[in-house]
PDB file of C-alpha atoms in Angstrom:
ATOM      1  CA  UNK A   1      45.096  41.348   8.698  1.00  0.00           C
ATOM      2  CA  UNK A   2      47.682  42.272   6.145  1.00  0.00           C
ATOM      3  CA  UNK A   3      50.573  40.629   4.405  1.00  0.00           C
ATOM      4  CA  UNK A   4      53.362  41.456   2.109  1.00  0.00           C
ATOM      5  CA  UNK A   5      54.346  39.817  -1.000  1.00  0.00           C
ATOM      6  CA  UNK A   6      58.181  39.334  -1.770  1.00  0.00           C
ATOM      7  CA  UNK A   7      57.584  41.653  -4.612  1.00  0.00           C
ATOM      8  CA  UNK A   8      56.603  44.308  -1.874  1.00  0.00           C
ATOM      9  CA  UNK A   9      53.204  44.488  -3.094  1.00  0.00           C
ATOM     10  CA  UNK A  10      51.098  44.975  -0.055  1.00  0.00           C
ATOM     11  CA  UNK A  11      47.732  43.563   0.236  1.00  0.00           C
ATOM     12  CA  UNK A  12      45.153  44.245   2.981  1.00  0.00           C
ATOM     13  CA  UNK A  13      42.698  41.556   3.956  1.00  0.00           C
ATOM     14  CA  UNK A  14      40.239  42.295   6.742  1.00  0.00           C
ATOM     15  CA  UNK A  15      39.032  39.257   8.749  1.00  0.00           C
ATOM     16  CA  UNK A  16      35.795  40.667   8.771  1.00  0.00           C
ATOM     17  CA  UNK A  17      33.700  40.416   5.591  1.00  0.00           C
ATOM     18  CA  UNK A  18      30.964  42.929   6.776  1.00  0.00           C
ATOM     19  CA  UNK A  19      29.054  44.060   9.793  1.00  0.00           C
ATOM     20  CA  UNK A  20      25.347  44.218  10.627  1.00  0.00           C
ATOM     21  CA  UNK A  21      25.143  46.636  13.172  1.00  0.00           C
ATOM     22  CA  UNK A  22      27.872  45.788  16.099  1.00  0.00           C
ATOM     23  CA  UNK A  23      27.649  42.199  14.674  1.00  0.00           C
ATOM     24  CA  UNK A  24      30.608  41.082  12.613  1.00  0.00           C
ATOM     25  CA  UNK A  25      30.513  38.241  10.221  1.00  0.00           C
ATOM     26  CA  UNK A  26      33.979  36.909   9.585  1.00  0.00           C
ATOM     27  CA  UNK A  27      35.427  35.521   6.623  1.00  0.00           C
ATOM     28  CA  UNK A  28      36.491  32.488   8.208  1.00  0.00           C
ATOM     29  CA  UNK A  29      32.633  31.686   9.130  1.00  0.00           C
ATOM     30  CA  UNK A  30      31.502  32.504   5.622  1.00  0.00           C
ATOM     31  CA  UNK A  31      33.976  29.897   4.195  1.00  0.00           C
ATOM     32  CA  UNK A  32      32.264  27.290   6.081  1.00  0.00           C
ATOM     33  CA  UNK A  33      28.821  28.585   5.046  1.00  0.00           C
ATOM     34  CA  UNK A  34      29.978  28.491   1.380  1.00  0.00           C
ATOM     35  CA  UNK A  35      31.316  25.018   1.634  1.00  0.00           C
ATOM     36  CA  UNK A  36      28.006  23.639   3.678  1.00  0.00           C
ATOM     37  CA  UNK A  37      25.770  25.131   0.673  1.00  0.00           C
ATOM     38  CA  UNK A  38      27.814  23.875  -1.963  1.00  0.00           C
ATOM     39  CA  UNK A  39      28.255  20.258  -0.477  1.00  0.00           C
ATOM     40  CA  UNK A  40      24.225  20.163  -0.081  1.00  0.00           C
ATOM     41  CA  UNK A  41      24.123  21.262  -3.925  1.00  0.00           C
ATOM     42  CA  UNK A  42      26.777  18.546  -5.049  1.00  0.00           C
ATOM     43  CA  UNK A  43      25.023  15.868  -3.138  1.00  0.00           C
ATOM     44  CA  UNK A  44      21.559  16.474  -4.769  1.00  0.00           C
ATOM     45  CA  UNK A  45      23.417  16.800  -8.037  1.00  0.00           C
ATOM     46  CA  UNK A  46      24.607  13.341  -7.837  1.00  0.00           C
ATOM     47  CA  UNK A  47      21.185  12.145  -6.841  1.00  0.00           C
ATOM     48  CA  UNK A  48      19.772  13.575 -10.057  1.00  0.00           C
ATOM     49  CA  UNK A  49      22.827  12.685 -12.580  1.00  0.00           C
ATOM     50  CA  UNK A  50      24.103   9.337 -11.294  1.00  0.00           C
ATOM     51  CA  UNK A  51      22.027   6.536 -11.126  1.00  0.00           C
ATOM     52  CA  UNK A  52      23.779   4.548  -8.538  1.00  0.00           C
ATOM     53  CA  UNK A  53      23.041   7.370  -5.954  1.00  0.00           C
ATOM     54  CA  UNK A  54      19.280   7.467  -6.532  1.00  0.00           C
ATOM     55  CA  UNK A  55      18.766   5.388  -3.413  1.00  0.00           C
ATOM     56  CA  UNK A  56      19.088   8.764  -1.547  1.00  0.00           C
ATOM     57  CA  UNK A  57      16.251  11.154  -1.255  1.00  0.00           C
ATOM     58  CA  UNK A  58      16.622  15.088  -0.899  1.00  0.00           C
ATOM     59  CA  UNK A  59      15.180  14.817   2.733  1.00  0.00           C
ATOM     60  CA  UNK A  60      17.835  12.534   3.549  1.00  0.00           C
ATOM     61  CA  UNK A  61      20.677  14.750   2.192  1.00  0.00           C
ATOM     62  CA  UNK A  62      19.300  17.630   4.616  1.00  0.00           C
ATOM     63  CA  UNK A  63      19.266  15.559   7.576  1.00  0.00           C
ATOM     64  CA  UNK A  64      22.852  14.190   6.833  1.00  0.00           C
ATOM     65  CA  UNK A  65      24.027  17.565   6.367  1.00  0.00           C
ATOM     66  CA  UNK A  66      22.597  18.483   9.660  1.00  0.00           C
ATOM     67  CA  UNK A  67      24.384  15.683  11.363  1.00  0.00           C
ATOM     68  CA  UNK A  68      27.862  16.545   9.617  1.00  0.00           C
ATOM     69  CA  UNK A  69      27.845  20.124  10.151  1.00  0.00           C
ATOM     70  CA  UNK A  70      27.653  19.482  13.836  1.00  0.00           C
ATOM     71  CA  UNK A  71      30.127  16.713  13.669  1.00  0.00           C
ATOM     72  CA  UNK A  72      32.614  19.216  11.583  1.00  0.00           C
ATOM     73  CA  UNK A  73      31.918  22.087  14.055  1.00  0.00           C
ATOM     74  CA  UNK A  74      32.088  20.180  17.570  1.00  0.00           C
ATOM     75  CA  UNK A  75      34.559  17.755  16.285  1.00  0.00           C
ATOM     76  CA  UNK A  76      36.742  19.989  14.638  1.00  0.00           C
ATOM     77  CA  UNK A  77      37.119  22.527  17.541  1.00  0.00           C
ATOM     78  CA  UNK A  78      37.236  19.623  19.982  1.00  0.00           C
ATOM     79  CA  UNK A  79      40.138  18.350  18.199  1.00  0.00           C
ATOM     80  CA  UNK A  80      41.959  21.486  17.680  1.00  0.00           C
ATOM     81  CA  UNK A  81      41.559  22.119  21.843  1.00  0.00           C
ATOM     82  CA  UNK A  82      42.475  18.446  22.640  1.00  0.00           C
ATOM     83  CA  UNK A  83      45.424  17.731  20.078  1.00  0.00           C
ATOM     84  CA  UNK A  84      47.114  21.026  19.832  1.00  0.00           C
ATOM     85  CA  UNK A  85      46.324  23.690  22.439  1.00  0.00           C
ATOM     86  CA  UNK A  86      45.031  21.977  25.726  1.00  0.00           C
ATOM     87  CA  UNK A  87      47.292  23.816  27.873  1.00  0.00           C
ATOM     88  CA  UNK A  88      45.932  27.388  26.550  1.00  0.00           C
ATOM     89  CA  UNK A  89      42.432  26.477  26.497  1.00  0.00           C
ATOM     90  CA  UNK A  90      42.063  24.619  29.714  1.00  0.00           C
ATOM     91  CA  UNK A  91      43.333  28.138  31.201  1.00  0.00           C
ATOM     92  CA  UNK A  92      41.071  30.035  28.852  1.00  0.00           C
ATOM     93  CA  UNK A  93      37.620  27.868  28.648  1.00  0.00           C
ATOM     94  CA  UNK A  94      35.669  31.068  27.098  1.00  0.00           C
ATOM     95  CA  UNK A  95      37.966  30.872  24.129  1.00  0.00           C
ATOM     96  CA  UNK A  96      37.009  27.691  23.054  1.00  0.00           C
ATOM     97  CA  UNK A  97      33.590  28.902  21.838  1.00  0.00           C
ATOM     98  CA  UNK A  98      35.454  31.688  19.808  1.00  0.00           C
ATOM     99  CA  UNK A  99      35.788  29.683  16.686  1.00  0.00           C
ATOM    100  CA  UNK A 100      35.954  32.760  14.385  1.00  0.00           C
ATOM    101  CA  UNK A 101      39.649  33.287  15.580  1.00  0.00           C
ATOM    102  CA  UNK A 102      40.267  30.079  13.657  1.00  0.00           C
ATOM    103  CA  UNK A 103      41.566  26.869  15.175  1.00  0.00           C
ATOM    104  CA  UNK A 104      39.686  23.861  13.457  1.00  0.00           C
ATOM    105  CA  UNK A 105      41.629  20.442  13.419  1.00  0.00           C
ATOM    106  CA  UNK A 106      40.547  18.244  10.274  1.00  0.00           C
ATOM    107  CA  UNK A 107      41.362  15.207  12.331  1.00  0.00           C
ATOM    108  CA  UNK A 108      39.056  16.304  15.105  1.00  0.00           C
ATOM    109  CA  UNK A 109      36.534  17.052  12.433  1.00  0.00           C
ATOM    110  CA  UNK A 110      36.844  13.744  10.946  1.00  0.00           C
ATOM    111  CA  UNK A 111      36.336  11.868  14.287  1.00  0.00           C
ATOM    112  CA  UNK A 112      33.174  14.052  14.614  1.00  0.00           C
ATOM    113  CA  UNK A 113      31.857  13.472  11.036  1.00  0.00           C
ATOM    114  CA  UNK A 114      32.354   9.871  11.515  1.00  0.00           C
ATOM    115  CA  UNK A 115      30.422  10.137  14.930  1.00  0.00           C
ATOM    116  CA  UNK A 116      27.742  11.748  12.953  1.00  0.00           C
ATOM    117  CA  UNK A 117      27.587   8.923  10.103  1.00  0.00           C
ATOM    118  CA  UNK A 118      27.096   6.550  12.737  1.00  0.00           C
ATOM    119  CA  UNK A 119      24.067   8.268  14.303  1.00  0.00           C
ATOM    120  CA  UNK A 120      22.672   8.828  10.873  1.00  0.00           C
ATOM    121  CA  UNK A 121      23.242   5.456   9.972  1.00  0.00           C
ATOM    122  CA  UNK A 122      21.133   4.310  13.038  1.00  0.00           C
ATOM    123  CA  UNK A 123      18.438   6.659  12.136  1.00  0.00           C
ATOM    124  CA  UNK A 124      18.378   5.822   8.389  1.00  0.00           C
ATOM    125  CA  UNK A 125      19.226   2.231   8.333  1.00  0.00           C
ATOM    126  CA  UNK A 126      21.881   2.716   5.943  1.00  0.00           C
ATOM    127  CA  UNK A 127      25.398   0.969   6.258  1.00  0.00           C
ATOM    128  CA  UNK A 128      28.338   3.178   7.487  1.00  0.00           C
ATOM    129  CA  UNK A 129      30.031   2.997   4.369  1.00  0.00           C
ATOM    130  CA  UNK A 130      27.090   3.627   2.152  1.00  0.00           C
ATOM    131  CA  UNK A 131      26.912   6.999   3.980  1.00  0.00           C
ATOM    132  CA  UNK A 132      30.781   7.836   4.047  1.00  0.00           C
ATOM    133  CA  UNK A 133      30.984   6.899   0.399  1.00  0.00           C
ATOM    134  CA  UNK A 134      28.385   9.125  -0.298  1.00  0.00           C
ATOM    135  CA  UNK A 135      29.871  12.157   1.101  1.00  0.00           C
ATOM    136  CA  UNK A 136      33.565  11.386   0.869  1.00  0.00           C
ATOM    137  CA  UNK A 137      33.900  13.190  -2.839  1.00  0.00           C
ATOM    138  CA  UNK A 138      32.127  16.367  -1.365  1.00  0.00           C
ATOM    139  CA  UNK A 139      34.656  16.736   1.809  1.00  0.00           C
ATOM    140  CA  UNK A 140      37.274  18.363  -0.237  1.00  0.00           C
ATOM    141  CA  UNK A 141      35.210  21.239  -1.064  1.00  0.00           C
ATOM    142  CA  UNK A 142      35.064  22.021   2.892  1.00  0.00           C
ATOM    143  CA  UNK A 143      38.808  21.651   2.836  1.00  0.00           C
ATOM    144  CA  UNK A 144      39.262  23.956  -0.216  1.00  0.00           C
ATOM    145  CA  UNK A 145      37.100  26.936   1.489  1.00  0.00           C
ATOM    146  CA  UNK A 146      38.955  26.057   5.018  1.00  0.00           C
ATOM    147  CA  UNK A 147      42.272  26.576   3.652  1.00  0.00           C
ATOM    148  CA  UNK A 148      41.069  30.043   2.411  1.00  0.00           C
ATOM    149  CA  UNK A 149      39.885  31.066   5.526  1.00  0.00           C
ATOM    150  CA  UNK A 150      43.222  30.156   7.047  1.00  0.00           C
ATOM    151  CA  UNK A 151      45.077  32.267   4.360  1.00  0.00           C
ATOM    152  CA  UNK A 152      42.737  35.394   5.114  1.00  0.00           C
ATOM    153  CA  UNK A 153      43.227  35.080   8.852  1.00  0.00           C
ATOM    154  CA  UNK A 154      46.740  34.798   8.282  1.00  0.00           C
ATOM    155  CA  UNK A 155      47.225  31.572  10.399  1.00  0.00           C
ATOM    156  CA  UNK A 156      48.801  28.201   9.821  1.00  0.00           C
ATOM    157  CA  UNK A 157      51.500  29.949   7.583  1.00  0.00           C
ATOM    158  CA  UNK A 158      54.387  28.136   5.944  1.00  0.00           C
ATOM    159  CA  UNK A 159      58.147  27.447   6.700  1.00  0.00           C
ATOM    160  CA  UNK A 160      60.853  30.250   5.765  1.00  0.00           C
ATOM    161  CA  UNK A 161      61.589  30.449   2.059  1.00  0.00           C
ATOM    162  CA  UNK A 162      63.509  32.713  -0.275  1.00  0.00           C
ATOM    163  CA  UNK A 163      61.517  31.682  -3.433  1.00  0.00           C
ATOM    164  CA  UNK A 164      59.569  34.251  -5.185  1.00  0.00           C
ATOM    165  CA  UNK A 165      56.254  32.619  -3.750  1.00  0.00           C
ATOM    166  CA  UNK A 166      57.223  33.847  -0.334  1.00  0.00           C
ATOM    167  CA  UNK A 167      55.062  36.037   1.753  1.00  0.00           C
ATOM    168  CA  UNK A 168      55.573  38.036   5.089  1.00  0.00           C
ATOM    169  CA  UNK A 169      52.826  36.982   7.388  1.00  0.00           C
ATOM    170  CA  UNK A 170      52.625  39.779  10.121  1.00  0.00           C
ATOM    171  CA  UNK A 171      51.309  37.210  12.671  1.00  0.00           C
ATOM    172  CA  UNK A 172      54.597  35.490  12.465  1.00  0.00           C
ATOM    173  CA  UNK A 173      56.274  38.700  13.918  1.00  0.00           C
ATOM    174  CA  UNK A 174      59.546  37.794  12.078  1.00  0.00           C
ATOM    175  CA  UNK A 175      59.368  39.750   9.105  1.00  0.00           C
ATOM    176  CA  UNK A 176      60.694  36.611   7.045  1.00  0.00           C
ATOM    177  CA  UNK A 177      59.077  35.381   3.746  1.00  0.00           C
ATOM    178  CA  UNK A 178      57.339  32.231   4.199  1.00  0.00           C
ATOM    179  CA  UNK A 179      55.646  29.443   2.081  1.00  0.00           C
ATOM    180  CA  UNK A 180      51.903  30.282   1.735  1.00  0.00           C
ATOM    181  CA  UNK A 181      51.282  26.648   2.891  1.00  0.00           C
ATOM    182  CA  UNK A 182      47.651  27.223   3.333  1.00  0.00           C
ATOM    183  CA  UNK A 183      47.384  27.918  -0.656  1.00  0.00           C
ATOM    184  CA  UNK A 184      49.230  24.791  -1.141  1.00  0.00           C
ATOM    185  CA  UNK A 185      47.104  22.687   1.088  1.00  0.00           C
ATOM    186  CA  UNK A 186      44.020  24.198  -0.548  1.00  0.00           C
ATOM    187  CA  UNK A 187      45.196  22.877  -4.188  1.00  0.00           C
ATOM    188  CA  UNK A 188      46.114  19.565  -2.856  1.00  0.00           C
ATOM    189  CA  UNK A 189      43.716  18.857  -0.388  1.00  0.00           C
ATOM    190  CA  UNK A 190      40.900  20.499  -2.062  1.00  0.00           C
ATOM    191  CA  UNK A 191      41.174  20.916  -5.713  1.00  0.00           C
ATOM    192  CA  UNK A 192      43.500  17.733  -6.575  1.00  0.00           C
ATOM    193  CA  UNK A 193      41.298  15.547  -4.137  1.00  0.00           C
ATOM    194  CA  UNK A 194      38.270  16.743  -5.449  1.00  0.00           C
ATOM    195  CA  UNK A 195      39.020  15.811  -8.930  1.00  0.00           C
ATOM    196  CA  UNK A 196      40.233  12.503  -7.859  1.00  0.00           C
ATOM    197  CA  UNK A 197      37.318  11.610  -5.922  1.00  0.00           C
ATOM    198  CA  UNK A 198      34.745  12.947  -8.418  1.00  0.00           C
ATOM    199  CA  UNK A 199      36.274  11.382 -11.451  1.00  0.00           C
ATOM    200  CA  UNK A 200      36.531   7.882  -9.534  1.00  0.00           C
ATOM    201  CA  UNK A 201      33.171   8.044  -8.376  1.00  0.00           C
ATOM    202  CA  UNK A 202      31.628   8.421 -11.789  1.00  0.00           C
ATOM    203  CA  UNK A 203      30.993   4.728 -11.714  1.00  0.00           C
ATOM    204  CA  UNK A 204      29.418   2.442  -9.040  1.00  0.00           C
ATOM    205  CA  UNK A 205      32.275   1.154  -6.732  1.00  0.00           C
ATOM    206  CA  UNK A 206      32.699  -1.483  -4.078  1.00  0.00           C
ATOM    207  CA  UNK A 207      31.385  -0.696  -0.640  1.00  0.00           C
ATOM    208  CA  UNK A 208      33.770   1.424   1.219  1.00  0.00           C
ATOM    209  CA  UNK A 209      36.485   1.874  -1.618  1.00  0.00           C
ATOM    210  CA  UNK A 210      35.339   5.531  -1.818  1.00  0.00           C
ATOM    211  CA  UNK A 211      36.116   6.195   1.784  1.00  0.00           C
ATOM    212  CA  UNK A 212      39.212   4.208   1.805  1.00  0.00           C
ATOM    213  CA  UNK A 213      40.244   6.251  -1.334  1.00  0.00           C
ATOM    214  CA  UNK A 214      39.612   9.407   0.651  1.00  0.00           C
ATOM    215  CA  UNK A 215      41.854   8.687   3.655  1.00  0.00           C
ATOM    216  CA  UNK A 216      44.542   7.328   1.547  1.00  0.00           C
ATOM    217  CA  UNK A 217      44.872  10.358  -0.820  1.00  0.00           C
ATOM    218  CA  UNK A 218      43.989  12.761   2.077  1.00  0.00           C
ATOM    219  CA  UNK A 219      46.539  11.551   4.370  1.00  0.00           C
ATOM    220  CA  UNK A 220      49.368  11.002   1.670  1.00  0.00           C
ATOM    221  CA  UNK A 221      48.614  14.821   0.115  1.00  0.00           C
ATOM    222  CA  UNK A 222      48.529  16.357   3.577  1.00  0.00           C
ATOM    223  CA  UNK A 223      51.568  14.629   4.776  1.00  0.00           C
ATOM    224  CA  UNK A 224      53.723  16.102   1.916  1.00  0.00           C
ATOM    225  CA  UNK A 225      52.176  19.546   2.045  1.00  0.00           C
ATOM    226  CA  UNK A 226      53.148  19.448   5.805  1.00  0.00           C
ATOM    227  CA  UNK A 227      56.801  19.948   4.743  1.00  0.00           C
ATOM    228  CA  UNK A 228      56.030  23.483   3.756  1.00  0.00           C
ATOM    229  CA  UNK A 229      54.121  24.451   6.764  1.00  0.00           C
ATOM    230  CA  UNK A 230      55.547  25.765   9.740  1.00  0.00           C
ATOM    231  CA  UNK A 231      54.891  23.412  12.835  1.00  0.00           C
ATOM    232  CA  UNK A 232      52.920  24.924  15.574  1.00  0.00           C
ATOM    233  CA  UNK A 233      55.111  27.044  17.877  1.00  0.00           C
ATOM    234  CA  UNK A 234      53.560  25.220  20.896  1.00  0.00           C
ATOM    235  CA  UNK A 235      54.195  21.813  19.790  1.00  0.00           C
ATOM    236  CA  UNK A 236      57.415  21.993  17.436  1.00  0.00           C
ATOM    237  CA  UNK A 237      58.636  19.288  15.331  1.00  0.00           C
ATOM    238  CA  UNK A 238      57.986  15.723  16.420  1.00  0.00           C
ATOM    239  CA  UNK A 239      60.073  12.510  16.308  1.00  0.00           C
ATOM    240  CA  UNK A 240      61.498  12.146  12.787  1.00  0.00           C
ATOM    241  CA  UNK A 241      61.433  15.747  12.489  1.00  0.00           C
ATOM    242  CA  UNK A 242      57.933  15.435  11.448  1.00  0.00           C
ATOM    243  CA  UNK A 243      54.990  17.552  12.558  1.00  0.00           C
ATOM    244  CA  UNK A 244      51.913  16.541  14.750  1.00  0.00           C
ATOM    245  CA  UNK A 245      49.739  16.823  11.262  1.00  0.00           C
ATOM    246  CA  UNK A 246      52.004  14.304   9.567  1.00  0.00           C
ATOM    247  CA  UNK A 247      51.787  11.708  12.546  1.00  0.00           C
ATOM    248  CA  UNK A 248      47.948  12.093  12.559  1.00  0.00           C
ATOM    249  CA  UNK A 249      48.082  11.491   8.748  1.00  0.00           C
ATOM    250  CA  UNK A 250      49.741   7.986   9.056  1.00  0.00           C
ATOM    251  CA  UNK A 251      46.672   6.176  10.665  1.00  0.00           C
ATOM    252  CA  UNK A 252      44.592   7.596   7.993  1.00  0.00           C
ATOM    253  CA  UNK A 253      46.872   6.159   5.003  1.00  0.00           C
ATOM    254  CA  UNK A 254      47.216   2.842   6.640  1.00  0.00           C
ATOM    255  CA  UNK A 255      43.375   2.473   7.165  1.00  0.00           C
ATOM    256  CA  UNK A 256      42.584   3.828   3.814  1.00  0.00           C
ATOM    257  CA  UNK A 257      45.042   1.471   2.016  1.00  0.00           C
ATOM    258  CA  UNK A 258      43.571  -1.724   4.287  1.00  0.00           C
ATOM    259  CA  UNK A 259      39.962  -0.501   3.070  1.00  0.00           C
ATOM    260  CA  UNK A 260      40.798  -0.415  -0.761  1.00  0.00           C
ATOM    261  CA  UNK A 261      42.693  -3.403  -0.344  1.00  0.00           C
ATOM    262  CA  UNK A 262      39.571  -5.331   1.146  1.00  0.00           C
ATOM    263  CA  UNK A 263      37.425  -3.737  -1.584  1.00  0.00           C
ATOM    264  CA  UNK A 264      39.803  -5.264  -4.178  1.00  0.00           C
ATOM    265  CA  UNK A 265      39.332  -8.522  -2.257  1.00  0.00           C
ATOM    266  CA  UNK A 266      35.778  -8.379  -2.633  1.00  0.00           C
ATOM    267  CA  UNK A 267      36.250  -7.693  -6.342  1.00  0.00           C
ATOM    268  CA  UNK A 268      38.095 -10.929  -6.737  1.00  0.00           C
ATOM    269  CA  UNK A 269      35.646 -13.098  -4.723  1.00  0.00           C
ATOM    270  CA  UNK A 270      32.624 -11.675  -6.238  1.00  0.00           C
ATOM    271  CA  UNK A 271      29.647 -12.984  -4.410  1.00  0.00           C
ATOM    272  CA  UNK A 272      31.210 -12.935  -0.942  1.00  0.00           C
ATOM    273  CA  UNK A 273      29.504 -10.877   1.765  1.00  0.00           C
ATOM    274  CA  UNK A 274      31.607  -7.711   2.618  1.00  0.00           C
ATOM    275  CA  UNK A 275      32.446  -7.608   6.206  1.00  0.00           C
ATOM    276  CA  UNK A 276      31.293  -4.051   6.216  1.00  0.00           C
ATOM    277  CA  UNK A 277      27.722  -4.931   5.020  1.00  0.00           C
ATOM    278  CA  UNK A 278      24.752  -4.534   7.277  1.00  0.00           C
ATOM    279  CA  UNK A 279      21.959  -6.996   6.325  1.00  0.00           C
ATOM    280  CA  UNK A 280      19.251  -4.738   7.659  1.00  0.00           C
ATOM    281  CA  UNK A 281      20.035  -2.321   5.149  1.00  0.00           C
ATOM    282  CA  UNK A 282      16.844  -1.030   3.337  1.00  0.00           C
ATOM    283  CA  UNK A 283      17.085  -1.121  -0.333  1.00  0.00           C
ATOM    284  CA  UNK A 284      15.122   1.602  -1.932  1.00  0.00           C
ATOM    285  CA  UNK A 285      14.122   1.343  -5.852  1.00  0.00           C
ATOM    286  CA  UNK A 286      16.093   4.022  -7.524  1.00  0.00           C
ATOM    287  CA  UNK A 287      13.334   5.726  -9.498  1.00  0.00           C
ATOM    288  CA  UNK A 288      11.125   5.548  -6.595  1.00  0.00           C
ATOM    289  CA  UNK A 289      13.686   7.131  -4.103  1.00  0.00           C
ATOM    290  CA  UNK A 290      14.432   9.890  -6.685  1.00  0.00           C
ATOM    291  CA  UNK A 291      10.503  10.495  -7.423  1.00  0.00           C
ATOM    292  CA  UNK A 292      10.084  10.752  -3.743  1.00  0.00           C
ATOM    293  CA  UNK A 293      12.944  13.459  -3.860  1.00  0.00           C
ATOM    294  CA  UNK A 294      11.297  15.542  -6.314  1.00  0.00           C
ATOM    295  CA  UNK A 295       8.015  15.297  -4.393  1.00  0.00           C
ATOM    296  CA  UNK A 296       9.862  16.372  -1.276  1.00  0.00           C
ATOM    297  CA  UNK A 297      10.855  19.724  -3.009  1.00  0.00           C
ATOM    298  CA  UNK A 298       7.395  20.614  -4.167  1.00  0.00           C
TER     299      UNK A 298
END
């Protein structure tokens, strides 16, 4: 894949990072691998450095990562197939499994991860929000590298622009300069959202508020960056001139705001039982849990 900067500087990016014999390793897949490795590292970092997360063990992190990887891959691909290109994939079923060509839906991935959290919740006896709050600040890492993968693949390009930021994407087949919207979303959904979440969660928070904060800010940031992104040709603009992605963000914003509101109510009415609390939660001693984690690593 190649694309041309408006300055006429040519940059060549091969979607294949390297080959092992006839087996090709694509940049798109490597971005997912890097994000999973960093996610595991950051979870362990938080357990080691933040006392309010020491009721987690390293083994639980490994198990949770396994569940989440399945949720991201299966949910993300299924969401893209069902939400965006069902007509094409229903007639080309074998293409569904070619994920290295791109085509992952965040909203589908979110549903997949929520399902994974429910399964892990049952297994670990932790509440849904205990788990989702733990992984919420890590998700932007995956979004950051996922958008880099989109950029390298030359997909999900932006709308036409005459600004100096414009790039010609050969796959658009029109020779027009467009916003590199993948990079805008990388910065917003990845970097900015990561900073917001990480700073917010340096201190203990009411159960559910980290998840609500993520949903609210992801939905908001994604909604506005979508104005720079070219709508999918097979969908076009929807009602009010918005993209499908923007419409899918509205429930996230509303749900996130509701969870945050309920969290504030719990702060005001301290001593009340949270509607999201599972009474059967196992409460581990922080130091013992952390020590167990260290022993598991030996």
